[in-house]
Amino acid sequence: MRNRTALTVAVWAWVVLPFGYGVYELVRKASQLFTG
């Protein structure tokens, strides 16, 4: 069971980290666009 938990955490990290980075970049670019 412990092994499955580690796998689940790894898969979620694999999905969430790039998504979070994409959102961060989007917000950064959007703020540059509005502030000039």
Coordinates of C-alpha atoms in Angstrom, one line a residue:
M1 CA 0.0 0.0 0.0
R2 CA 2.8 2.4 0.8
N3 CA 4.4 1.8 -2.6
R4 CA 1.1 2.8 -4.3
T5 CA 0.9 6.0 -2.2
A6 CA 4.4 7.0 -3.4
L7 CA 3.4 6.2 -7.0
T8 CA 0.3 8.3 -6.7
V9 CA 2.3 11.3 -5.3
A10 CA 4.8 11.0 -8.1
V11 CA 2.1 10.9 -10.8
W12 CA 0.3 14.0 -9.2
A13 CA 3.7 15.8 -9.1
W14 CA 4.3 14.9 -12.7
V15 CA 1.0 16.5 -13.7
V16 CA 0.8 19.5 -11.3
L17 CA 4.3 20.8 -11.5
P18 CA 4.3 21.6 -15.3
F19 CA 0.7 22.9 -15.0
G20 CA 1.7 25.2 -12.1
Y21 CA 4.7 26.4 -14.1
G22 CA 2.5 27.1 -17.1
V23 CA 0.1 29.1 -15.0
Y24 CA 3.0 31.0 -13.4
E25 CA 4.4 31.9 -16.8
L26 CA 0.9 32.9 -18.0
V27 CA 0.4 35.3 -15.1
R28 CA 3.9 36.7 -15.5
K29 CA 3.4 37.4 -19.2
A30 CA -0.1 38.8 -18.7
S31 CA 1.2 41.2 -16.0
Q32 CA 3.9 42.4 -18.4
L33 CA 1.3 42.9 -21.1
F34 CA -0.9 45.1 -18.8
T35 CA 1.8 47.0 -17.1
G36 CA 3.9 47.5 -20.2

